[in-house]
JSON list of C-alpha atoms in Angstrom, two decimals:
[
{"chain": "A", "resi": 1, "resn": "UNK", "atom": "CA", "xyz": [9.16, 2.84, -9.24]},
{"chain": "A", "resi": 2, "resn": "UNK", "atom": "CA", "xyz": [10.47, 5.48, -11.62]},
{"chain": "A", "resi": 3, "resn": "UNK", "atom": "CA", "xyz": [8.13, 8.27, -12.67]},
{"chain": "A", "resi": 4, "resn": "UNK", "atom": "CA", "xyz": [10.05, 9.57, -15.72]},
{"chain": "A", "resi": 5, "resn": "UNK", "atom": "CA", "xyz": [9.13, 6.68, -18.06]},
{"chain": "A", "resi": 6, "resn": "UNK", "atom": "CA", "xyz": [5.47, 7.09, -17.17]},
{"chain": "A", "resi": 7, "resn": "UNK", "atom": "CA", "xyz": [5.66, 10.82, -17.82]},
{"chain": "A", "resi": 8, "resn": "UNK", "atom": "CA", "xyz": [7.14, 10.09, -21.24]},
{"chain": "A", "resi": 9, "resn": "UNK", "atom": "CA", "xyz": [4.34, 7.62, -21.97]},
{"chain": "A", "resi": 10, "resn": "UNK", "atom": "CA", "xyz": [1.75, 10.14, -20.78]},
{"chain": "A", "resi": 11, "resn": "UNK", "atom": "CA", "xyz": [3.12, 12.86, -23.06]},
{"chain": "A", "resi": 12, "resn": "UNK", "atom": "CA", "xyz": [3.10, 10.48, -26.00]},
{"chain": "A", "resi": 13, "resn": "UNK", "atom": "CA", "xyz": [-0.41, 9.31, -25.09]},
{"chain": "A", "resi": 14, "resn": "UNK", "atom": "CA", "xyz": [-1.83, 12.81, -24.93]},
{"chain": "A", "resi": 15, "resn": "UNK", "atom": "CA", "xyz": [-0.39, 13.59, -28.36]},
{"chain": "A", "resi": 16, "resn": "UNK", "atom": "CA", "xyz": [-1.65, 10.30, -29.80]},
{"chain": "A", "resi": 17, "resn": "UNK", "atom": "CA", "xyz": [-5.05, 10.61, -28.09]},
{"chain": "A", "resi": 18, "resn": "UNK", "atom": "CA", "xyz": [-4.36, 7.32, -26.32]},
{"chain": "A", "resi": 19, "resn": "UNK", "atom": "CA", "xyz": [-6.74, 6.92, -23.36]},
{"chain": "A", "resi": 20, "resn": "UNK", "atom": "CA", "xyz": [-4.32, 5.03, -21.15]},
{"chain": "A", "resi": 21, "resn": "UNK", "atom": "CA", "xyz": [-1.82, 7.80, -21.76]},
{"chain": "A", "resi": 22, "resn": "UNK", "atom": "CA", "xyz": [-4.50, 10.24, -20.58]},
{"chain": "A", "resi": 23, "resn": "UNK", "atom": "CA", "xyz": [-5.08, 8.09, -17.49]},
{"chain": "A", "resi": 24, "resn": "UNK", "atom": "CA", "xyz": [-1.35, 8.11, -16.78]},
{"chain": "A", "resi": 25, "resn": "UNK", "atom": "CA", "xyz": [-1.24, 11.90, -17.06]},
{"chain": "A", "resi": 26, "resn": "UNK", "atom": "CA", "xyz": [-4.22, 12.29, -14.73]},
{"chain": "A", "resi": 27, "resn": "UNK", "atom": "CA", "xyz": [-2.86, 9.92, -12.10]},
{"chain": "A", "resi": 28, "resn": "UNK", "atom": "CA", "xyz": [0.58, 11.50, -12.21]},
{"chain": "A", "resi": 29, "resn": "UNK", "atom": "CA", "xyz": [-1.09, 14.87, -11.70]},
{"chain": "A", "resi": 30, "resn": "UNK", "atom": "CA", "xyz": [-3.08, 13.45, -8.80]},
{"chain": "A", "resi": 31, "resn": "UNK", "atom": "CA", "xyz": [0.11, 12.05, -7.25]},
{"chain": "A", "resi": 32, "resn": "UNK", "atom": "CA", "xyz": [1.90, 15.40, -7.49]},
{"chain": "A", "resi": 33, "resn": "UNK", "atom": "CA", "xyz": [-1.07, 17.27, -6.02]},
{"chain": "A", "resi": 34, "resn": "UNK", "atom": "CA", "xyz": [-1.31, 14.80, -3.14]},
{"chain": "A", "resi": 35, "resn": "UNK", "atom": "CA", "xyz": [2.36, 15.31, -2.35]},
{"chain": "A", "resi": 36, "resn": "UNK", "atom": "CA", "xyz": [1.97, 19.09, -2.24]},
{"chain": "A", "resi": 37, "resn": "UNK", "atom": "CA", "xyz": [-1.26, 18.88, -0.27]},
{"chain": "A", "resi": 38, "resn": "UNK", "atom": "CA", "xyz": [-3.49, 20.40, -2.96]},
{"chain": "A", "resi": 39, "resn": "UNK", "atom": "CA", "xyz": [-6.64, 18.56, -1.95]},
{"chain": "A", "resi": 40, "resn": "UNK", "atom": "CA", "xyz": [-9.15, 19.90, -4.49]},
{"chain": "A", "resi": 41, "resn": "UNK", "atom": "CA", "xyz": [-6.86, 19.51, -7.50]},
{"chain": "A", "resi": 42, "resn": "UNK", "atom": "CA", "xyz": [-5.98, 15.96, -6.47]},
{"chain": "A", "resi": 43, "resn": "UNK", "atom": "CA", "xyz": [-9.65, 15.10, -6.03]},
{"chain": "A", "resi": 44, "resn": "UNK", "atom": "CA", "xyz": [-10.53, 16.47, -9.47]},
{"chain": "A", "resi": 45, "resn": "UNK", "atom": "CA", "xyz": [-7.76, 14.52, -11.23]},
{"chain": "A", "resi": 46, "resn": "UNK", "atom": "CA", "xyz": [-8.69, 11.40, -9.27]},
{"chain": "A", "resi": 47, "resn": "UNK", "atom": "CA", "xyz": [-12.34, 11.68, -10.27]},
{"chain": "A", "resi": 48, "resn": "UNK", "atom": "CA", "xyz": [-11.47, 11.95, -13.95]},
{"chain": "A", "resi": 49, "resn": "UNK", "atom": "CA", "xyz": [-9.08, 9.02, -13.67]},
{"chain": "A", "resi": 50, "resn": "UNK", "atom": "CA", "xyz": [-11.71, 6.83, -11.99]},
{"chain": "A", "resi": 51, "resn": "UNK", "atom": "CA", "xyz": [-14.14, 7.52, -14.83]},
{"chain": "A", "resi": 52, "resn": "UNK", "atom": "CA", "xyz": [-11.58, 6.27, -17.36]},
{"chain": "A", "resi": 53, "resn": "UNK", "atom": "CA", "xyz": [-10.81, 3.18, -15.26]},
{"chain": "A", "resi": 54, "resn": "UNK", "atom": "CA", "xyz": [-14.49, 2.36, -14.89]},
{"chain": "A", "resi": 55, "resn": "UNK", "atom": "CA", "xyz": [-14.90, 2.38, -18.65]},
{"chain": "A", "resi": 56, "resn": "UNK", "atom": "CA", "xyz": [-11.58, 0.93, -19.84]},
{"chain": "A", "resi": 57, "resn": "UNK", "atom": "CA", "xyz": [-10.00, -0.74, -16.81]},
{"chain": "A", "resi": 58, "resn": "UNK", "atom": "CA", "xyz": [-11.15, -4.28, -17.70]},
{"chain": "A", "resi": 59, "resn": "UNK", "atom": "CA", "xyz": [-9.46, -3.98, -21.09]},
{"chain": "A", "resi": 60, "resn": "UNK", "atom": "CA", "xyz": [-6.23, -2.51, -19.68]},
{"chain": "A", "resi": 61, "resn": "UNK", "atom": "CA", "xyz": [-6.01, -5.19, -16.98]},
{"chain": "A", "resi": 62, "resn": "UNK", "atom": "CA", "xyz": [-7.13, -8.13, -19.15]},
{"chain": "A", "resi": 63, "resn": "UNK", "atom": "CA", "xyz": [-3.76, -9.90, -19.07]},
{"chain": "A", "resi": 64, "resn": "UNK", "atom": "CA", "xyz": [-3.27, -9.45, -15.33]},
{"chain": "A", "resi": 65, "resn": "UNK", "atom": "CA", "xyz": [-6.75, -10.82, -14.65]},
{"chain": "A", "resi": 66, "resn": "UNK", "atom": "CA", "xyz": [-5.69, -14.20, -16.01]},
{"chain": "A", "resi": 67, "resn": "UNK", "atom": "CA", "xyz": [-3.63, -14.60, -12.84]},
{"chain": "A", "resi": 68, "resn": "UNK", "atom": "CA", "xyz": [-4.87, -12.13, -10.21]},
{"chain": "A", "resi": 69, "resn": "UNK", "atom": "CA", "xyz": [-8.00, -10.22, -9.20]},
{"chain": "A", "resi": 70, "resn": "UNK", "atom": "CA", "xyz": [-9.03, -6.76, -8.00]},
{"chain": "A", "resi": 71, "resn": "UNK", "atom": "CA", "xyz": [-6.52, -4.79, -10.09]},
{"chain": "A", "resi": 72, "resn": "UNK", "atom": "CA", "xyz": [-5.92, -1.20, -9.03]},
{"chain": "A", "resi": 73, "resn": "UNK", "atom": "CA", "xyz": [-4.32, 1.46, -11.17]},
{"chain": "A", "resi": 74, "resn": "UNK", "atom": "CA", "xyz": [-1.65, 3.89, -10.02]},
{"chain": "A", "resi": 75, "resn": "UNK", "atom": "CA", "xyz": [0.24, 6.24, -12.34]},
{"chain": "A", "resi": 76, "resn": "UNK", "atom": "CA", "xyz": [-1.59, 4.77, -15.33]},
{"chain": "A", "resi": 77, "resn": "UNK", "atom": "CA", "xyz": [-0.93, 1.06, -14.91]},
{"chain": "A", "resi": 78, "resn": "UNK", "atom": "CA", "xyz": [-1.99, -1.86, -12.73]},
{"chain": "A", "resi": 79, "resn": "UNK", "atom": "CA", "xyz": [0.21, -1.67, -9.65]},
{"chain": "A", "resi": 80, "resn": "UNK", "atom": "CA", "xyz": [-1.90, -3.51, -7.07]},
{"chain": "A", "resi": 81, "resn": "UNK", "atom": "CA", "xyz": [-3.63, -6.90, -7.19]},
{"chain": "A", "resi": 82, "resn": "UNK", "atom": "CA", "xyz": [-5.14, -9.57, -4.98]},
{"chain": "A", "resi": 83, "resn": "UNK", "atom": "CA", "xyz": [-3.40, -12.90, -5.36]},
{"chain": "A", "resi": 84, "resn": "UNK", "atom": "CA", "xyz": [-3.21, -16.33, -3.76]},
{"chain": "A", "resi": 85, "resn": "UNK", "atom": "CA", "xyz": [0.12, -17.40, -2.36]},
{"chain": "A", "resi": 86, "resn": "UNK", "atom": "CA", "xyz": [0.73, -20.51, -4.53]},
{"chain": "A", "resi": 87, "resn": "UNK", "atom": "CA", "xyz": [0.26, -18.46, -7.72]},
{"chain": "A", "resi": 88, "resn": "UNK", "atom": "CA", "xyz": [2.66, -15.81, -6.47]},
{"chain": "A", "resi": 89, "resn": "UNK", "atom": "CA", "xyz": [5.28, -18.33, -5.40]},
{"chain": "A", "resi": 90, "resn": "UNK", "atom": "CA", "xyz": [5.27, -20.11, -8.75]},
{"chain": "A", "resi": 91, "resn": "UNK", "atom": "CA", "xyz": [4.45, -17.30, -11.22]},
{"chain": "A", "resi": 92, "resn": "UNK", "atom": "CA", "xyz": [5.61, -14.01, -9.73]},
{"chain": "A", "resi": 93, "resn": "UNK", "atom": "CA", "xyz": [8.11, -13.34, -12.51]},
{"chain": "A", "resi": 94, "resn": "UNK", "atom": "CA", "xyz": [5.37, -13.86, -15.09]},
{"chain": "A", "resi": 95, "resn": "UNK", "atom": "CA", "xyz": [3.06, -11.48, -13.23]},
{"chain": "A", "resi": 96, "resn": "UNK", "atom": "CA", "xyz": [5.75, -8.84, -12.98]},
{"chain": "A", "resi": 97, "resn": "UNK", "atom": "CA", "xyz": [6.33, -9.06, -16.72]},
{"chain": "A", "resi": 98, "resn": "UNK", "atom": "CA", "xyz": [2.66, -8.20, -17.28]},
{"chain": "A", "resi": 99, "resn": "UNK", "atom": "CA", "xyz": [2.47, -5.05, -15.14]},
{"chain": "A", "resi": 100, "resn": "UNK", "atom": "CA", "xyz": [4.55, -2.91, -12.76]},
{"chain": "A", "resi": 101, "resn": "UNK", "atom": "CA", "xyz": [3.10, -4.56, -9.65]},
{"chain": "A", "resi": 102, "resn": "UNK", "atom": "CA", "xyz": [4.15, -2.83, -6.43]},
{"chain": "A", "resi": 103, "resn": "UNK", "atom": "CA", "xyz": [1.36, -3.96, -4.09]},
{"chain": "A", "resi": 104, "resn": "UNK", "atom": "CA", "xyz": [-0.18, -7.37, -3.34]},
{"chain": "A", "resi": 105, "resn": "UNK", "atom": "CA", "xyz": [-3.06, -8.42, -1.14]},
{"chain": "A", "resi": 106, "resn": "UNK", "atom": "CA", "xyz": [-2.57, -12.05, -0.12]},
{"chain": "A", "resi": 107, "resn": "UNK", "atom": "CA", "xyz": [-5.76, -13.87, 0.90]},
{"chain": "A", "resi": 108, "resn": "UNK", "atom": "CA", "xyz": [-5.63, -16.73, 3.42]},
{"chain": "A", "resi": 109, "resn": "UNK", "atom": "CA", "xyz": [-1.87, -17.02, 3.02]},
{"chain": "A", "resi": 110, "resn": "UNK", "atom": "CA", "xyz": [-0.83, -17.91, 6.58]},
{"chain": "A", "resi": 111, "resn": "UNK", "atom": "CA", "xyz": [0.23, -21.44, 5.61]},
{"chain": "A", "resi": 112, "resn": "UNK", "atom": "CA", "xyz": [2.59, -20.04, 2.97]},
{"chain": "A", "resi": 113, "resn": "UNK", "atom": "CA", "xyz": [3.92, -17.11, 4.94]},
{"chain": "A", "resi": 114, "resn": "UNK", "atom": "CA", "xyz": [7.43, -18.49, 5.44]},
{"chain": "A", "resi": 115, "resn": "UNK", "atom": "CA", "xyz": [7.79, -19.04, 1.69]},
{"chain": "A", "resi": 116, "resn": "UNK", "atom": "CA", "xyz": [6.43, -15.56, 0.93]},
{"chain": "A", "resi": 117, "resn": "UNK", "atom": "CA", "xyz": [8.76, -13.90, 3.42]},
{"chain": "A", "resi": 118, "resn": "UNK", "atom": "CA", "xyz": [11.69, -15.83, 1.97]},
{"chain": "A", "resi": 119, "resn": "UNK", "atom": "CA", "xyz": [10.87, -15.07, -1.66]},
{"chain": "A", "resi": 120, "resn": "UNK", "atom": "CA", "xyz": [13.09, -12.47, -3.38]},
{"chain": "A", "resi": 121, "resn": "UNK", "atom": "CA", "xyz": [10.02, -11.54, -5.43]},
{"chain": "A", "resi": 122, "resn": "UNK", "atom": "CA", "xyz": [8.64, -9.51, -2.50]},
{"chain": "A", "resi": 123, "resn": "UNK", "atom": "CA", "xyz": [11.66, -7.21, -2.70]},
{"chain": "A", "resi": 124, "resn": "UNK", "atom": "CA", "xyz": [9.96, -4.93, -5.25]},
{"chain": "A", "resi": 125, "resn": "UNK", "atom": "CA", "xyz": [6.80, -4.40, -3.18]},
{"chain": "A", "resi": 126, "resn": "UNK", "atom": "CA", "xyz": [6.00, -1.12, -1.43]},
{"chain": "A", "resi": 127, "resn": "UNK", "atom": "CA", "xyz": [2.68, -2.36, -0.03]},
{"chain": "A", "resi": 128, "resn": "UNK", "atom": "CA", "xyz": [1.48, -5.66, 1.39]},
{"chain": "A", "resi": 129, "resn": "UNK", "atom": "CA", "xyz": [-1.83, -6.80, 2.81]},
{"chain": "A", "resi": 130, "resn": "UNK", "atom": "CA", "xyz": [-2.76, -10.10, 4.42]},
{"chain": "A", "resi": 131, "resn": "UNK", "atom": "CA", "xyz": [-6.50, -10.73, 4.43]},
{"chain": "A", "resi": 132, "resn": "UNK", "atom": "CA", "xyz": [-7.89, -13.45, 6.66]},
{"chain": "A", "resi": 133, "resn": "UNK", "atom": "CA", "xyz": [-10.97, -14.01, 4.51]},
{"chain": "A", "resi": 134, "resn": "UNK", "atom": "CA", "xyz": [-11.72, -17.54, 5.73]},
{"chain": "A", "resi": 135, "resn": "UNK", "atom": "CA", "xyz": [-11.50, -16.52, 9.38]},
{"chain": "A", "resi": 136, "resn": "UNK", "atom": "CA", "xyz": [-9.13, -19.41, 10.09]},
{"chain": "A", "resi": 137, "resn": "UNK", "atom": "CA", "xyz": [-6.03, -18.22, 8.25]},
{"chain": "A", "resi": 138, "resn": "UNK", "atom": "CA", "xyz": [-4.76, -15.51, 10.58]},
{"chain": "A", "resi": 139, "resn": "UNK", "atom": "CA", "xyz": [-1.05, -14.69, 10.68]},
{"chain": "A", "resi": 140, "resn": "UNK", "atom": "CA", "xyz": [-0.96, -14.46, 14.45]},
{"chain": "A", "resi": 141, "resn": "UNK", "atom": "CA", "xyz": [2.11, -13.38, 16.36]},
{"chain": "A", "resi": 142, "resn": "UNK", "atom": "CA", "xyz": [4.28, -16.16, 14.91]},
{"chain": "A", "resi": 143, "resn": "UNK", "atom": "CA", "xyz": [3.36, -15.13, 11.36]},
{"chain": "A", "resi": 144, "resn": "UNK", "atom": "CA", "xyz": [4.14, -11.49, 11.98]},
{"chain": "A", "resi": 145, "resn": "UNK", "atom": "CA", "xyz": [7.50, -12.45, 13.50]},
{"chain": "A", "resi": 146, "resn": "UNK", "atom": "CA", "xyz": [8.26, -14.42, 10.33]},
{"chain": "A", "resi": 147, "resn": "UNK", "atom": "CA", "xyz": [7.28, -11.49, 8.14]},
{"chain": "A", "resi": 148, "resn": "UNK", "atom": "CA", "xyz": [9.27, -8.99, 10.21]},
{"chain": "A", "resi": 149, "resn": "UNK", "atom": "CA", "xyz": [12.36, -11.21, 9.85]},
{"chain": "A", "resi": 150, "resn": "UNK", "atom": "CA", "xyz": [12.20, -11.28, 6.03]},
{"chain": "A", "resi": 151, "resn": "UNK", "atom": "CA", "xyz": [15.44, -10.10, 4.38]},
{"chain": "A", "resi": 152, "resn": "UNK", "atom": "CA", "xyz": [13.53, -8.86, 1.32]},
{"chain": "A", "resi": 153, "resn": "UNK", "atom": "CA", "xyz": [11.20, -6.12, 2.57]},
{"chain": "A", "resi": 154, "resn": "UNK", "atom": "CA", "xyz": [13.48, -3.09, 2.68]},
{"chain": "A", "resi": 155, "resn": "UNK", "atom": "CA", "xyz": [11.21, -1.17, 0.25]},
{"chain": "A", "resi": 156, "resn": "UNK", "atom": "CA", "xyz": [7.97, -1.90, 2.10]},
{"chain": "A", "resi": 157, "resn": "UNK", "atom": "CA", "xyz": [6.16, 1.30, 3.12]},
{"chain": "A", "resi": 158, "resn": "UNK", "atom": "CA", "xyz": [2.58, 0.11, 3.73]},
{"chain": "A", "resi": 159, "resn": "UNK", "atom": "CA", "xyz": [1.48, -2.97, 5.66]},
{"chain": "A", "resi": 160, "resn": "UNK", "atom": "CA", "xyz": [-2.18, -3.91, 6.17]},
{"chain": "A", "resi": 161, "resn": "UNK", "atom": "CA", "xyz": [-2.83, -6.60, 8.80]},
{"chain": "A", "resi": 162, "resn": "UNK", "atom": "CA", "xyz": [-6.51, -6.39, 9.78]},
{"chain": "A", "resi": 163, "resn": "UNK", "atom": "CA", "xyz": [-8.19, -9.24, 11.67]},
{"chain": "A", "resi": 164, "resn": "UNK", "atom": "CA", "xyz": [-5.11, -11.42, 11.91]},
{"chain": "A", "resi": 165, "resn": "UNK", "atom": "CA", "xyz": [-5.19, -12.33, 15.62]},
{"chain": "A", "resi": 166, "resn": "UNK", "atom": "CA", "xyz": [-2.06, -10.31, 16.28]},
{"chain": "A", "resi": 167, "resn": "UNK", "atom": "CA", "xyz": [-1.16, -9.51, 19.86]},
{"chain": "A", "resi": 168, "resn": "UNK", "atom": "CA", "xyz": [1.57, -7.64, 21.63]},
{"chain": "A", "resi": 169, "resn": "UNK", "atom": "CA", "xyz": [4.38, -10.15, 20.83]},
{"chain": "A", "resi": 170, "resn": "UNK", "atom": "CA", "xyz": [3.76, -9.79, 17.09]},
{"chain": "A", "resi": 171, "resn": "UNK", "atom": "CA", "xyz": [3.73, -6.00, 17.22]},
{"chain": "A", "resi": 172, "resn": "UNK", "atom": "CA", "xyz": [6.88, -6.04, 19.33]},
{"chain": "A", "resi": 173, "resn": "UNK", "atom": "CA", "xyz": [8.57, -8.14, 16.61]},
{"chain": "A", "resi": 174, "resn": "UNK", "atom": "CA", "xyz": [7.50, -5.60, 14.01]},
{"chain": "A", "resi": 175, "resn": "UNK", "atom": "CA", "xyz": [8.86, -2.74, 16.10]},
{"chain": "A", "resi": 176, "resn": "UNK", "atom": "CA", "xyz": [12.15, -4.56, 16.69]},
{"chain": "A", "resi": 177, "resn": "UNK", "atom": "CA", "xyz": [12.71, -5.45, 13.02]},
{"chain": "A", "resi": 178, "resn": "UNK", "atom": "CA", "xyz": [15.75, -3.94, 11.30]},
{"chain": "A", "resi": 179, "resn": "UNK", "atom": "CA", "xyz": [14.60, -5.14, 7.88]},
{"chain": "A", "resi": 180, "resn": "UNK", "atom": "CA", "xyz": [11.80, -2.60, 7.40]},
{"chain": "A", "resi": 181, "resn": "UNK", "atom": "CA", "xyz": [13.59, 0.76, 7.18]},
{"chain": "A", "resi": 182, "resn": "UNK", "atom": "CA", "xyz": [10.97, 2.36, 4.93]},
{"chain": "A", "resi": 183, "resn": "UNK", "atom": "CA", "xyz": [7.83, 1.24, 6.75]},
{"chain": "A", "resi": 184, "resn": "UNK", "atom": "CA", "xyz": [5.55, 4.28, 7.11]},
{"chain": "A", "resi": 185, "resn": "UNK", "atom": "CA", "xyz": [2.02, 2.99, 7.65]},
{"chain": "A", "resi": 186, "resn": "UNK", "atom": "CA", "xyz": [0.66, -0.11, 9.40]},
{"chain": "A", "resi": 187, "resn": "UNK", "atom": "CA", "xyz": [-3.04, -0.86, 9.81]},
{"chain": "A", "resi": 188, "resn": "UNK", "atom": "CA", "xyz": [-3.80, -3.19, 12.70]},
{"chain": "A", "resi": 189, "resn": "UNK", "atom": "CA", "xyz": [-7.55, -2.95, 13.12]},
{"chain": "A", "resi": 190, "resn": "UNK", "atom": "CA", "xyz": [-9.54, -5.75, 14.77]},
{"chain": "A", "resi": 191, "resn": "UNK", "atom": "CA", "xyz": [-6.61, -7.61, 16.30]},
{"chain": "A", "resi": 192, "resn": "UNK", "atom": "CA", "xyz": [-5.99, -8.90, 19.83]},
{"chain": "A", "resi": 193, "resn": "UNK", "atom": "CA", "xyz": [-4.62, -5.59, 21.14]},
{"chain": "A", "resi": 194, "resn": "UNK", "atom": "CA", "xyz": [-5.38, -1.99, 20.32]},
{"chain": "A", "resi": 195, "resn": "UNK", "atom": "CA", "xyz": [-3.20, -0.44, 17.64]},
{"chain": "A", "resi": 196, "resn": "UNK", "atom": "CA", "xyz": [-0.18, 1.49, 18.96]},
{"chain": "A", "resi": 197, "resn": "UNK", "atom": "CA", "xyz": [-0.42, 3.97, 16.04]},
{"chain": "A", "resi": 198, "resn": "UNK", "atom": "CA", "xyz": [-1.31, 7.60, 16.79]},
{"chain": "A", "resi": 199, "resn": "UNK", "atom": "CA", "xyz": [-4.96, 8.19, 17.63]},
{"chain": "A", "resi": 200, "resn": "UNK", "atom": "CA", "xyz": [-6.84, 11.16, 16.19]},
{"chain": "A", "resi": 201, "resn": "UNK", "atom": "CA", "xyz": [-10.21, 12.81, 15.71]},
{"chain": "A", "resi": 202, "resn": "UNK", "atom": "CA", "xyz": [-11.81, 13.85, 12.42]},
{"chain": "A", "resi": 203, "resn": "UNK", "atom": "CA", "xyz": [-12.83, 17.46, 11.85]},
{"chain": "A", "resi": 204, "resn": "UNK", "atom": "CA", "xyz": [-16.59, 17.49, 11.29]},
{"chain": "A", "resi": 205, "resn": "UNK", "atom": "CA", "xyz": [-16.47, 20.30, 8.73]},
{"chain": "A", "resi": 206, "resn": "UNK", "atom": "CA", "xyz": [-13.51, 19.30, 6.53]},
{"chain": "A", "resi": 207, "resn": "UNK", "atom": "CA", "xyz": [-13.51, 15.54, 7.07]},
{"chain": "A", "resi": 208, "resn": "UNK", "atom": "CA", "xyz": [-9.77, 15.74, 7.66]},
{"chain": "A", "resi": 209, "resn": "UNK", "atom": "CA", "xyz": [-7.68, 14.84, 10.70]},
{"chain": "A", "resi": 210, "resn": "UNK", "atom": "CA", "xyz": [-7.76, 17.41, 13.49]},
{"chain": "A", "resi": 211, "resn": "UNK", "atom": "CA", "xyz": [-4.03, 17.86, 14.06]},
{"chain": "A", "resi": 212, "resn": "UNK", "atom": "CA", "xyz": [-4.55, 19.09, 17.59]},
{"chain": "A", "resi": 213, "resn": "UNK", "atom": "CA", "xyz": [-6.18, 15.78, 18.49]},
{"chain": "A", "resi": 214, "resn": "UNK", "atom": "CA", "xyz": [-3.29, 13.51, 17.45]},
{"chain": "A", "resi": 215, "resn": "UNK", "atom": "CA", "xyz": [-1.73, 11.56, 20.31]},
{"chain": "A", "resi": 216, "resn": "UNK", "atom": "CA", "xyz": [0.43, 8.47, 20.60]},
{"chain": "A", "resi": 217, "resn": "UNK", "atom": "CA", "xyz": [-1.23, 5.87, 22.86]},
{"chain": "A", "resi": 218, "resn": "UNK", "atom": "CA", "xyz": [0.58, 4.36, 25.80]},
{"chain": "A", "resi": 219, "resn": "UNK", "atom": "CA", "xyz": [1.45, 1.18, 23.88]},
{"chain": "A", "resi": 220, "resn": "UNK", "atom": "CA", "xyz": [3.09, 3.27, 21.15]},
{"chain": "A", "resi": 221, "resn": "UNK", "atom": "CA", "xyz": [5.08, 5.24, 23.73]},
{"chain": "A", "resi": 222, "resn": "UNK", "atom": "CA", "xyz": [6.27, 1.99, 25.30]},
{"chain": "A", "resi": 223, "resn": "UNK", "atom": "CA", "xyz": [7.42, 0.68, 21.91]},
{"chain": "A", "resi": 224, "resn": "UNK", "atom": "CA", "xyz": [9.40, 3.84, 21.16]},
{"chain": "A", "resi": 225, "resn": "UNK", "atom": "CA", "xyz": [10.96, 3.84, 24.62]},
{"chain": "A", "resi": 226, "resn": "UNK", "atom": "CA", "xyz": [12.23, 0.35, 23.87]},
{"chain": "A", "resi": 227, "resn": "UNK", "atom": "CA", "xyz": [13.05, 0.46, 20.14]},
{"chain": "A", "resi": 228, "resn": "UNK", "atom": "CA", "xyz": [13.50, 4.13, 19.30]},
{"chain": "A", "resi": 229, "resn": "UNK", "atom": "CA", "xyz": [11.35, 6.28, 17.04]},
{"chain": "A", "resi": 230, "resn": "UNK", "atom": "CA", "xyz": [9.13, 4.29, 14.66]},
{"chain": "A", "resi": 231, "resn": "UNK", "atom": "CA", "xyz": [7.76, 6.37, 11.78]},
{"chain": "A", "resi": 232, "resn": "UNK", "atom": "CA", "xyz": [4.84, 4.03, 11.18]},
{"chain": "A", "resi": 233, "resn": "UNK", "atom": "CA", "xyz": [3.48, 4.91, 14.60]},
{"chain": "A", "resi": 234, "resn": "UNK", "atom": "CA", "xyz": [3.20, 8.53, 13.43]},
{"chain": "A", "resi": 235, "resn": "UNK", "atom": "CA", "xyz": [1.48, 8.04, 10.07]},
{"chain": "A", "resi": 236, "resn": "UNK", "atom": "CA", "xyz": [-1.52, 10.26, 10.94]},
{"chain": "A", "resi": 237, "resn": "UNK", "atom": "CA", "xyz": [0.68, 13.27, 11.68]},
{"chain": "A", "resi": 238, "resn": "UNK", "atom": "CA", "xyz": [3.25, 12.62, 8.93]},
{"chain": "A", "resi": 239, "resn": "UNK", "atom": "CA", "xyz": [0.87, 11.87, 6.02]},
{"chain": "A", "resi": 240, "resn": "UNK", "atom": "CA", "xyz": [-0.53, 14.70, 3.88]},
{"chain": "A", "resi": 241, "resn": "UNK", "atom": "CA", "xyz": [-3.37, 12.35, 2.96]},
{"chain": "A", "resi": 242, "resn": "UNK", "atom": "CA", "xyz": [-4.47, 9.73, 5.45]},
{"chain": "A", "resi": 243, "resn": "UNK", "atom": "CA", "xyz": [-4.50, 6.84, 5.14]},
{"chain": "A", "resi": 244, "resn": "UNK", "atom": "CA", "xyz": [-1.64, 6.93, 2.62]},
{"chain": "A", "resi": 245, "resn": "UNK", "atom": "CA", "xyz": [-1.50, 4.55, -0.32]},
{"chain": "A", "resi": 246, "resn": "UNK", "atom": "CA", "xyz": [0.85, 3.55, -3.13]},
{"chain": "A", "resi": 247, "resn": "UNK", "atom": "CA", "xyz": [0.61, 7.00, -4.73]},
{"chain": "A", "resi": 248, "resn": "UNK", "atom": "CA", "xyz": [2.42, 8.45, -1.75]},
{"chain": "A", "resi": 249, "resn": "UNK", "atom": "CA", "xyz": [5.44, 6.13, -1.94]}
]
């Protein structure tokens, strides 16, 4: 998670004309600009970084691609991958030795959810996604209860759960969990109930959230009345950039 070692690598890389060092410098700059809300500067650094990744990303992620797919770069290195559950459960330590992975997208992992939630290897993750690609591997309410009860997710900030047949009981379990103190953003699109996260409108001119339009839906208000304030319900109003991603945590 530390930024200082990456800054040192970036400074070395710029002096040595190392392209991954340049990427690291650009993405660190983008991260800082995002955190201060400097939209245009962040966009410019991000555009330059994407050009480098397009050209050199396959080389820089070659080792990771022997085990995972869809590598994404943050702060100069592969931090996010798509992975199947059996590979993670048997080779996570090997993967973590290859790259500073902080985010995993598990595909069709419902059958292995209990093992994932119980694995100490998820303790380093700040972002998780469960993709029901087959259409028959949804987490459902029972799966989300299992995930919310994990003792290893105290660092988790981002949770993506689209199309997982989650209803009110599952979301209630998430709201009630004491093991997710850093959770800041949850995406719940295309599930069995409407998301309880703040609703908002987009400004037609800027493309950004219209702050005056932000409102917590009734379901969200009910959850907070029962469980206290939940920061992940307020991601639209608390995030400088929305939706947030690993750069923001």
